[in-house]
PDB file of N, CA and C in Angstrom:
ATOM      1  N   UNK A   1     -15.765 168.319 184.290  1.00  0.00           N
ATOM      2  CA  UNK A   1     -15.298 166.981 183.987  1.00  0.00           C
ATOM      3  C   UNK A   1     -16.180 166.366 182.901  1.00  0.00           C
ATOM      4  N   UNK A   2     -15.563 165.591 182.079  1.00  0.00           N
ATOM      5  CA  UNK A   2     -16.303 164.917 181.015  1.00  0.00           C
ATOM      6  C   UNK A   2     -15.567 163.624 180.691  1.00  0.00           C
ATOM      7  N   UNK A   3     -15.914 163.014 179.588  1.00  0.00           N
ATOM      8  CA  UNK A   3     -15.182 161.817 179.189  1.00  0.00           C
ATOM      9  C   UNK A   3     -13.725 162.204 179.022  1.00  0.00           C
ATOM     10  N   UNK A   4     -12.839 161.343 179.482  1.00  0.00           N
ATOM     11  CA  UNK A   4     -11.418 161.652 179.436  1.00  0.00           C
ATOM     12  C   UNK A   4     -10.918 161.714 177.997  1.00  0.00           C
ATOM     13  N   UNK A   5     -10.234 162.784 177.681  1.00  0.00           N
ATOM     14  CA  UNK A   5      -9.561 162.951 176.402  1.00  0.00           C
ATOM     15  C   UNK A   5      -8.094 163.237 176.703  1.00  0.00           C
ATOM     16  N   UNK A   6      -7.212 162.597 175.999  1.00  0.00           N
ATOM     17  CA  UNK A   6      -5.795 162.820 176.209  1.00  0.00           C
ATOM     18  C   UNK A   6      -5.225 163.587 175.028  1.00  0.00           C
ATOM     19  N   UNK A   7      -4.543 164.683 175.325  1.00  0.00           N
ATOM     20  CA  UNK A   7      -3.817 165.431 174.304  1.00  0.00           C
ATOM     21  C   UNK A   7      -2.422 164.838 174.237  1.00  0.00           C
ATOM     22  N   UNK A   8      -1.959 164.502 173.041  1.00  0.00           N
ATOM     23  CA  UNK A   8      -0.678 163.827 172.930  1.00  0.00           C
ATOM     24  C   UNK A   8       0.030 164.228 171.643  1.00  0.00           C
ATOM     25  N   UNK A   9       1.257 163.783 171.519  1.00  0.00           N
ATOM     26  CA  UNK A   9       2.061 164.071 170.341  1.00  0.00           C
ATOM     27  C   UNK A   9       2.962 165.269 170.585  1.00  0.00           C
ATOM     28  N   UNK A  10       3.769 165.615 169.591  1.00  0.00           N
ATOM     29  CA  UNK A  10       4.736 166.700 169.769  1.00  0.00           C
ATOM     30  C   UNK A  10       4.091 168.064 170.002  1.00  0.00           C
ATOM     31  N   UNK A  11       2.831 168.234 169.628  1.00  0.00           N
ATOM     32  CA  UNK A  11       2.158 169.527 169.821  1.00  0.00           C
ATOM     33  C   UNK A  11       1.088 169.436 170.915  1.00  0.00           C
ATOM     34  N   UNK A  12       1.310 168.558 171.897  1.00  0.00           N
ATOM     35  CA  UNK A  12       0.284 168.301 172.913  1.00  0.00           C
ATOM     36  C   UNK A  12      -0.087 169.502 173.766  1.00  0.00           C
ATOM     37  N   UNK A  13       0.750 170.523 173.774  1.00  0.00           N
ATOM     38  CA  UNK A  13       0.436 171.708 174.569  1.00  0.00           C
ATOM     39  C   UNK A  13      -0.042 172.869 173.705  1.00  0.00           C
ATOM     40  N   UNK A  14      -0.469 172.588 172.485  1.00  0.00           N
ATOM     41  CA  UNK A  14      -0.961 173.633 171.580  1.00  0.00           C
ATOM     42  C   UNK A  14      -2.376 173.268 171.121  1.00  0.00           C
ATOM     43  N   UNK A  15      -2.993 174.186 170.392  1.00  0.00           N
ATOM     44  CA  UNK A  15      -4.329 173.947 169.853  1.00  0.00           C
ATOM     45  C   UNK A  15      -4.325 172.884 168.761  1.00  0.00           C
ATOM     46  N   UNK A  16      -3.145 172.524 168.258  1.00  0.00           N
ATOM     47  CA  UNK A  16      -3.029 171.518 167.203  1.00  0.00           C
ATOM     48  C   UNK A  16      -2.750 170.121 167.746  1.00  0.00           C
ATOM     49  N   UNK A  17      -2.906 169.931 169.034  1.00  0.00           N
ATOM     50  CA  UNK A  17      -2.612 168.648 169.666  1.00  0.00           C
ATOM     51  C   UNK A  17      -3.496 167.542 169.104  1.00  0.00           C
ATOM     52  N   UNK A  18      -2.930 166.358 169.016  1.00  0.00           N
ATOM     53  CA  UNK A  18      -3.719 165.187 168.659  1.00  0.00           C
ATOM     54  C   UNK A  18      -4.515 164.774 169.896  1.00  0.00           C
ATOM     55  N   UNK A  19      -5.714 164.249 169.698  1.00  0.00           N
ATOM     56  CA  UNK A  19      -6.601 163.877 170.794  1.00  0.00           C
ATOM     57  C   UNK A  19      -6.974 162.412 170.652  1.00  0.00           C
ATOM     58  N   UNK A  20      -6.960 161.706 171.786  1.00  0.00           N
ATOM     59  CA  UNK A  20      -7.454 160.334 171.784  1.00  0.00           C
ATOM     60  C   UNK A  20      -8.293 160.118 173.024  1.00  0.00           C
ATOM     61  N   UNK A  21      -9.245 159.204 172.912  1.00  0.00           N
ATOM     62  CA  UNK A  21     -10.094 158.859 174.047  1.00  0.00           C
ATOM     63  C   UNK A  21      -9.891 157.389 174.378  1.00  0.00           C
ATOM     64  N   UNK A  22     -10.326 157.022 175.552  1.00  0.00           N
ATOM     65  CA  UNK A  22     -10.114 155.658 176.024  1.00  0.00           C
ATOM     66  C   UNK A  22     -10.797 154.640 175.107  1.00  0.00           C
ATOM     67  N   UNK A  23     -10.141 153.532 174.905  1.00  0.00           N
ATOM     68  CA  UNK A  23     -10.704 152.401 174.180  1.00  0.00           C
ATOM     69  C   UNK A  23     -10.583 151.177 175.067  1.00  0.00           C
ATOM     70  N   UNK A  24     -11.318 150.143 174.729  1.00  0.00           N
ATOM     71  CA  UNK A  24     -11.278 148.918 175.514  1.00  0.00           C
ATOM     72  C   UNK A  24      -9.830 148.442 175.675  1.00  0.00           C
ATOM     73  N   UNK A  25      -9.449 148.156 176.924  1.00  0.00           N
ATOM     74  CA  UNK A  25      -8.118 147.653 177.205  1.00  0.00           C
ATOM     75  C   UNK A  25      -7.107 148.721 177.567  1.00  0.00           C
ATOM     76  N   UNK A  26      -7.465 149.994 177.421  1.00  0.00           N
ATOM     77  CA  UNK A  26      -6.530 151.059 177.794  1.00  0.00           C
ATOM     78  C   UNK A  26      -6.534 151.209 179.306  1.00  0.00           C
ATOM     79  N   UNK A  27      -5.588 151.940 179.801  1.00  0.00           N
ATOM     80  CA  UNK A  27      -5.446 152.153 181.241  1.00  0.00           C
ATOM     81  C   UNK A  27      -6.685 152.826 181.822  1.00  0.00           C
ATOM     82  N   UNK A  28      -7.044 152.478 183.038  1.00  0.00           N
ATOM     83  CA  UNK A  28      -8.263 152.979 183.674  1.00  0.00           C
ATOM     84  C   UNK A  28      -8.239 154.477 183.935  1.00  0.00           C
ATOM     85  N   UNK A  29      -7.101 155.111 183.878  1.00  0.00           N
ATOM     86  CA  UNK A  29      -7.053 156.547 184.174  1.00  0.00           C
ATOM     87  C   UNK A  29      -7.938 157.347 183.232  1.00  0.00           C
ATOM     88  N   UNK A  30      -8.154 156.827 182.013  1.00  0.00           N
ATOM     89  CA  UNK A  30      -8.994 157.540 181.060  1.00  0.00           C
ATOM     90  C   UNK A  30     -10.456 157.524 181.473  1.00  0.00           C
ATOM     91  N   UNK A  31     -10.856 156.598 182.294  1.00  0.00           N
ATOM     92  CA  UNK A  31     -12.249 156.493 182.715  1.00  0.00           C
ATOM     93  C   UNK A  31     -12.494 157.028 184.109  1.00  0.00           C
ATOM     94  N   UNK A  32     -11.499 157.075 184.955  1.00  0.00           N
ATOM     95  CA  UNK A  32     -11.726 157.426 186.355  1.00  0.00           C
ATOM     96  C   UNK A  32     -12.169 158.863 186.558  1.00  0.00           C
ATOM     97  N   UNK A  33     -11.818 159.767 185.673  1.00  0.00           N
ATOM     98  CA  UNK A  33     -12.245 161.156 185.843  1.00  0.00           C
ATOM     99  C   UNK A  33     -13.766 161.251 185.796  1.00  0.00           C
ATOM    100  N   UNK A  34     -14.401 160.525 184.901  1.00  0.00           N
ATOM    101  CA  UNK A  34     -15.857 160.535 184.820  1.00  0.00           C
ATOM    102  C   UNK A  34     -16.506 159.934 186.050  1.00  0.00           C
ATOM    103  N   UNK A  35     -15.945 158.860 186.558  1.00  0.00           N
ATOM    104  CA  UNK A  35     -16.486 158.228 187.761  1.00  0.00           C
ATOM    105  C   UNK A  35     -16.345 159.166 188.954  1.00  0.00           C
ATOM    106  N   UNK A  36     -15.213 159.823 189.066  1.00  0.00           N
ATOM    107  CA  UNK A  36     -15.009 160.747 190.181  1.00  0.00           C
ATOM    108  C   UNK A  36     -16.044 161.860 190.155  1.00  0.00           C
ATOM    109  N   UNK A  37     -16.346 162.381 188.980  1.00  0.00           N
ATOM    110  CA  UNK A  37     -17.328 163.463 188.889  1.00  0.00           C
ATOM    111  C   UNK A  37     -18.719 162.961 189.257  1.00  0.00           C
ATOM    112  N   UNK A  38     -19.061 161.752 188.847  1.00  0.00           N
ATOM    113  CA  UNK A  38     -20.388 161.242 189.203  1.00  0.00           C
ATOM    114  C   UNK A  38     -20.516 161.105 190.715  1.00  0.00           C
ATOM    115  N   UNK A  39     -19.457 160.695 191.384  1.00  0.00           N
ATOM    116  CA  UNK A  39     -19.499 160.573 192.836  1.00  0.00           C
ATOM    117  C   UNK A  39     -19.643 161.936 193.505  1.00  0.00           C
ATOM    118  N   UNK A  40     -18.985 162.944 192.963  1.00  0.00           N
ATOM    119  CA  UNK A  40     -19.125 164.301 193.500  1.00  0.00           C
ATOM    120  C   UNK A  40     -20.572 164.753 193.395  1.00  0.00           C
ATOM    121  N   UNK A  41     -21.181 164.542 192.234  1.00  0.00           N
ATOM    122  CA  UNK A  41     -22.564 164.983 192.050  1.00  0.00           C
ATOM    123  C   UNK A  41     -23.522 164.196 192.940  1.00  0.00           C
ATOM    124  N   UNK A  42     -23.407 162.871 192.939  1.00  0.00           N
ATOM    125  CA  UNK A  42     -24.337 162.034 193.701  1.00  0.00           C
ATOM    126  C   UNK A  42     -24.222 162.249 195.199  1.00  0.00           C
ATOM    127  N   UNK A  43     -23.009 162.221 195.712  1.00  0.00           N
ATOM    128  CA  UNK A  43     -22.822 162.297 197.166  1.00  0.00           C
ATOM    129  C   UNK A  43     -22.716 163.729 197.678  1.00  0.00           C
ATOM    130  N   UNK A  44     -21.776 164.484 197.148  1.00  0.00           N
ATOM    131  CA  UNK A  44     -21.502 165.799 197.719  1.00  0.00           C
ATOM    132  C   UNK A  44     -22.586 166.831 197.427  1.00  0.00           C
ATOM    133  N   UNK A  45     -23.182 166.781 196.243  1.00  0.00           N
ATOM    134  CA  UNK A  45     -24.226 167.744 195.920  1.00  0.00           C
ATOM    135  C   UNK A  45     -25.612 167.253 196.339  1.00  0.00           C
ATOM    136  N   UNK A  46     -25.949 165.997 196.000  1.00  0.00           N
ATOM    137  CA  UNK A  46     -27.304 165.515 196.225  1.00  0.00           C
ATOM    138  C   UNK A  46     -27.458 164.613 197.443  1.00  0.00           C
ATOM    139  N   UNK A  47     -26.387 164.328 198.160  1.00  0.00           N
ATOM    140  CA  UNK A  47     -26.489 163.561 199.402  1.00  0.00           C
ATOM    141  C   UNK A  47     -26.932 162.130 199.221  1.00  0.00           C
ATOM    142  N   UNK A  48     -26.642 161.516 198.063  1.00  0.00           N
ATOM    143  CA  UNK A  48     -27.082 160.158 197.770  1.00  0.00           C
ATOM    144  C   UNK A  48     -25.993 159.171 198.159  1.00  0.00           C
ATOM    145  N   UNK A  49     -26.246 158.432 199.242  1.00  0.00           N
ATOM    146  CA  UNK A  49     -25.329 157.413 199.749  1.00  0.00           C
ATOM    147  C   UNK A  49     -26.082 156.087 199.814  1.00  0.00           C
ATOM    148  N   UNK A  50     -26.160 155.365 198.687  1.00  0.00           N
ATOM    149  CA  UNK A  50     -26.955 154.141 198.690  1.00  0.00           C
ATOM    150  C   UNK A  50     -26.375 153.087 199.611  1.00  0.00           C
ATOM    151  N   UNK A  51     -27.243 152.346 200.234  1.00  0.00           N
ATOM    152  CA  UNK A  51     -26.853 151.260 201.120  1.00  0.00           C
ATOM    153  C   UNK A  51     -27.950 150.225 201.150  1.00  0.00           C
ATOM    154  N   UNK A  52     -27.781 149.249 201.985  1.00  0.00           N
ATOM    155  CA  UNK A  52     -28.786 148.187 202.051  1.00  0.00           C
ATOM    156  C   UNK A  52     -29.815 148.427 203.144  1.00  0.00           C
ATOM    157  N   UNK A  53     -29.584 149.408 203.995  1.00  0.00           N
ATOM    158  CA  UNK A  53     -30.511 149.663 205.096  1.00  0.00           C
ATOM    159  C   UNK A  53     -30.799 151.152 205.195  1.00  0.00           C
ATOM    160  N   UNK A  54     -32.056 151.468 205.440  1.00  0.00           N
ATOM    161  CA  UNK A  54     -32.417 152.846 205.739  1.00  0.00           C
ATOM    162  C   UNK A  54     -32.458 153.773 204.538  1.00  0.00           C
ATOM    163  N   UNK A  55     -32.606 155.026 204.832  1.00  0.00           N
ATOM    164  CA  UNK A  55     -32.719 156.072 203.832  1.00  0.00           C
ATOM    165  C   UNK A  55     -31.372 156.310 203.150  1.00  0.00           C
ATOM    166  N   UNK A  56     -31.316 156.301 201.812  1.00  0.00           N
ATOM    167  CA  UNK A  56     -30.041 156.514 201.135  1.00  0.00           C
ATOM    168  C   UNK A  56     -29.636 157.981 201.030  1.00  0.00           C
ATOM    169  N   UNK A  57     -30.438 158.883 201.575  1.00  0.00           N
ATOM    170  CA  UNK A  57     -30.137 160.307 201.446  1.00  0.00           C
ATOM    171  C   UNK A  57     -29.608 160.882 202.751  1.00  0.00           C
ATOM    172  N   UNK A  58     -28.533 161.618 202.630  1.00  0.00           N
ATOM    173  CA  UNK A  58     -27.946 162.344 203.770  1.00  0.00           C
ATOM    174  C   UNK A  58     -27.680 163.772 203.308  1.00  0.00           C
ATOM    175  N   UNK A  59     -28.459 164.725 203.752  1.00  0.00           N
ATOM    176  CA  UNK A  59     -28.236 166.105 203.306  1.00  0.00           C
ATOM    177  C   UNK A  59     -26.860 166.613 203.711  1.00  0.00           C
ATOM    178  N   UNK A  60     -26.132 167.214 202.781  1.00  0.00           N
ATOM    179  CA  UNK A  60     -24.847 167.815 203.137  1.00  0.00           C
ATOM    180  C   UNK A  60     -25.048 168.944 204.149  1.00  0.00           C
ATOM    181  N   UNK A  61     -24.121 169.075 205.079  1.00  0.00           N
ATOM    182  CA  UNK A  61     -24.215 170.124 206.094  1.00  0.00           C
ATOM    183  C   UNK A  61     -23.784 171.475 205.519  1.00  0.00           C
ATOM    184  N   UNK A  62     -24.500 172.514 205.886  1.00  0.00           N
ATOM    185  CA  UNK A  62     -24.146 173.887 205.516  1.00  0.00           C
ATOM    186  C   UNK A  62     -24.001 174.093 204.012  1.00  0.00           C
ATOM    187  N   UNK A  63     -24.866 173.474 203.249  1.00  0.00           N
ATOM    188  CA  UNK A  63     -24.789 173.599 201.799  1.00  0.00           C
ATOM    189  C   UNK A  63     -26.204 173.584 201.265  1.00  0.00           C
ATOM    190  N   UNK A  64     -26.557 174.565 200.473  1.00  0.00           N
ATOM    191  CA  UNK A  64     -27.908 174.592 199.944  1.00  0.00           C
ATOM    192  C   UNK A  64     -27.920 175.106 198.514  1.00  0.00           C
ATOM    193  N   UNK A  65     -28.729 174.494 197.696  1.00  0.00           N
ATOM    194  CA  UNK A  65     -28.959 174.925 196.318  1.00  0.00           C
ATOM    195  C   UNK A  65     -30.254 174.275 195.866  1.00  0.00           C
ATOM    196  N   UNK A  66     -30.746 174.625 194.723  1.00  0.00           N
ATOM    197  CA  UNK A  66     -31.917 173.988 194.149  1.00  0.00           C
ATOM    198  C   UNK A  66     -31.503 173.308 192.851  1.00  0.00           C
ATOM    199  N   UNK A  67     -31.817 172.026 192.720  1.00  0.00           N
ATOM    200  CA  UNK A  67     -31.457 171.301 191.513  1.00  0.00           C
ATOM    201  C   UNK A  67     -32.127 169.943 191.464  1.00  0.00           C
ATOM    202  N   UNK A  68     -31.979 169.279 190.309  1.00  0.00           N
ATOM    203  CA  UNK A  68     -32.554 167.947 190.118  1.00  0.00           C
ATOM    204  C   UNK A  68     -31.546 167.062 189.419  1.00  0.00           C
ATOM    205  N   UNK A  69     -31.558 165.792 189.791  1.00  0.00           N
ATOM    206  CA  UNK A  69     -30.712 164.784 189.170  1.00  0.00           C
ATOM    207  C   UNK A  69     -31.630 163.646 188.743  1.00  0.00           C
ATOM    208  N   UNK A  70     -31.735 163.419 187.435  1.00  0.00           N
ATOM    209  CA  UNK A  70     -32.690 162.458 186.891  1.00  0.00           C
ATOM    210  C   UNK A  70     -32.050 161.102 186.619  1.00  0.00           C
ATOM    211  N   UNK A  71     -32.877 160.070 186.612  1.00  0.00           N
ATOM    212  CA  UNK A  71     -32.513 158.709 186.213  1.00  0.00           C
ATOM    213  C   UNK A  71     -31.436 158.085 187.102  1.00  0.00           C
ATOM    214  N   UNK A  72     -31.559 158.264 188.395  1.00  0.00           N
ATOM    215  CA  UNK A  72     -30.648 157.635 189.355  1.00  0.00           C
ATOM    216  C   UNK A  72     -31.207 156.254 189.684  1.00  0.00           C
ATOM    217  N   UNK A  73     -30.453 155.221 189.387  1.00  0.00           N
ATOM    218  CA  UNK A  73     -30.926 153.853 189.627  1.00  0.00           C
ATOM    219  C   UNK A  73     -30.644 153.457 191.074  1.00  0.00           C
ATOM    220  N   UNK A  74     -31.681 152.949 191.735  1.00  0.00           N
ATOM    221  CA  UNK A  74     -31.559 152.522 193.126  1.00  0.00           C
ATOM    222  C   UNK A  74     -32.594 151.439 193.388  1.00  0.00           C
ATOM    223  N   UNK A  75     -32.167 150.301 193.884  1.00  0.00           N
ATOM    224  CA  UNK A  75     -33.075 149.207 194.199  1.00  0.00           C
ATOM    225  C   UNK A  75     -33.854 148.699 192.996  1.00  0.00           C
ATOM    226  N   UNK A  76     -33.239 148.729 191.823  1.00  0.00           N
ATOM    227  CA  UNK A  76     -33.884 148.229 190.620  1.00  0.00           C
ATOM    228  C   UNK A  76     -34.876 149.193 189.987  1.00  0.00           C
ATOM    229  N   UNK A  77     -34.987 150.395 190.505  1.00  0.00           N
ATOM    230  CA  UNK A  77     -35.905 151.407 189.984  1.00  0.00           C
ATOM    231  C   UNK A  77     -35.123 152.688 189.664  1.00  0.00           C
ATOM    232  N   UNK A  78     -35.748 153.567 188.899  1.00  0.00           N
ATOM    233  CA  UNK A  78     -35.135 154.860 188.584  1.00  0.00           C
ATOM    234  C   UNK A  78     -35.832 155.972 189.358  1.00  0.00           C
ATOM    235  N   UNK A  79     -35.030 156.919 189.843  1.00  0.00           N
ATOM    236  CA  UNK A  79     -35.526 158.020 190.650  1.00  0.00           C
ATOM    237  C   UNK A  79     -34.980 159.348 190.153  1.00  0.00           C
ATOM    238  N   UNK A  80     -35.705 160.407 190.476  1.00  0.00           N
ATOM    239  CA  UNK A  80     -35.203 161.765 190.346  1.00  0.00           C
ATOM    240  C   UNK A  80     -34.941 162.252 191.760  1.00  0.00           C
ATOM    241  N   UNK A  81     -33.739 162.765 191.991  1.00  0.00           N
ATOM    242  CA  UNK A  81     -33.433 163.358 193.293  1.00  0.00           C
ATOM    243  C   UNK A  81     -33.566 164.861 193.130  1.00  0.00           C
ATOM    244  N   UNK A  82     -34.474 165.432 193.898  1.00  0.00           N
ATOM    245  CA  UNK A  82     -34.669 166.880 193.881  1.00  0.00           C
ATOM    246  C   UNK A  82     -34.043 167.446 195.145  1.00  0.00           C
ATOM    247  N   UNK A  83     -33.256 168.478 194.976  1.00  0.00           N
ATOM    248  CA  UNK A  83     -32.611 169.126 196.114  1.00  0.00           C
ATOM    249  C   UNK A  83     -33.196 170.523 196.219  1.00  0.00           C
ATOM    250  N   UNK A  84     -34.035 170.713 197.242  1.00  0.00           N
ATOM    251  CA  UNK A  84     -34.743 171.975 197.396  1.00  0.00           C
ATOM    252  C   UNK A  84     -34.592 172.465 198.828  1.00  0.00           C
ATOM    253  N   UNK A  85     -34.174 173.705 198.968  1.00  0.00           N
ATOM    254  CA  UNK A  85     -34.051 174.333 200.289  1.00  0.00           C
ATOM    255  C   UNK A  85     -33.244 173.505 201.271  1.00  0.00           C
ATOM    256  N   UNK A  86     -32.131 172.956 200.810  1.00  0.00           N
ATOM    257  CA  UNK A  86     -31.219 172.243 201.689  1.00  0.00           C
ATOM    258  C   UNK A  86     -31.570 170.810 201.988  1.00  0.00           C
ATOM    259  N   UNK A  87     -32.558 170.226 201.268  1.00  0.00           N
ATOM    260  CA  UNK A  87     -32.945 168.849 201.557  1.00  0.00           C
ATOM    261  C   UNK A  87     -33.146 168.064 200.260  1.00  0.00           C
ATOM    262  N   UNK A  88     -32.513 166.874 200.173  1.00  0.00           N
ATOM    263  CA  UNK A  88     -32.754 166.031 199.010  1.00  0.00           C
ATOM    264  C   UNK A  88     -33.997 165.157 199.206  1.00  0.00           C
ATOM    265  N   UNK A  89     -34.736 164.961 198.114  1.00  0.00           N
ATOM    266  CA  UNK A  89     -35.939 164.125 198.126  1.00  0.00           C
ATOM    267  C   UNK A  89     -35.896 163.244 196.889  1.00  0.00           C
ATOM    268  N   UNK A  90     -36.142 161.939 197.068  1.00  0.00           N
ATOM    269  CA  UNK A  90     -36.168 161.013 195.934  1.00  0.00           C
ATOM    270  C   UNK A  90     -37.609 160.791 195.496  1.00  0.00           C
ATOM    271  N   UNK A  91     -37.837 160.922 194.183  1.00  0.00           N
ATOM    272  CA  UNK A  91     -39.149 160.648 193.612  1.00  0.00           C
ATOM    273  C   UNK A  91     -38.991 159.551 192.561  1.00  0.00           C
ATOM    274  N   UNK A  92     -39.781 158.500 192.695  1.00  0.00           N
ATOM    275  CA  UNK A  92     -39.715 157.401 191.753  1.00  0.00           C
ATOM    276  C   UNK A  92     -40.209 157.869 190.390  1.00  0.00           C
ATOM    277  N   UNK A  93     -39.459 157.521 189.350  1.00  0.00           N
ATOM    278  CA  UNK A  93     -39.852 157.895 187.997  1.00  0.00           C
ATOM    279  C   UNK A  93     -40.846 156.882 187.442  1.00  0.00           C
ATOM    280  N   UNK A  94     -41.698 157.326 186.574  1.00  0.00           N
ATOM    281  CA  UNK A  94     -42.707 156.435 185.970  1.00  0.00           C
ATOM    282  C   UNK A  94     -42.148 155.700 184.783  1.00  0.00           C
TER     283      UNK A  94
END
């Protein structure tokens, strides 16, 4: 997933298709694909469920990988979420 690009025009199903991206005032569908992907990464991969109480991290069940997600804003600060051996850990960035 990336920024939404729409292929359009009479050759929209060929390599010569015209391409346009969302501009201010266009329908939200052009932007929602990016938001959906960010939610997949934050919640499903890194277990980040921000709230007003308690720990914002919930490790996904039966899922393990090693990775890092940088510059996650939470509580007015930026964090790196490291996912190591099945557990997410938030480290405040300097």
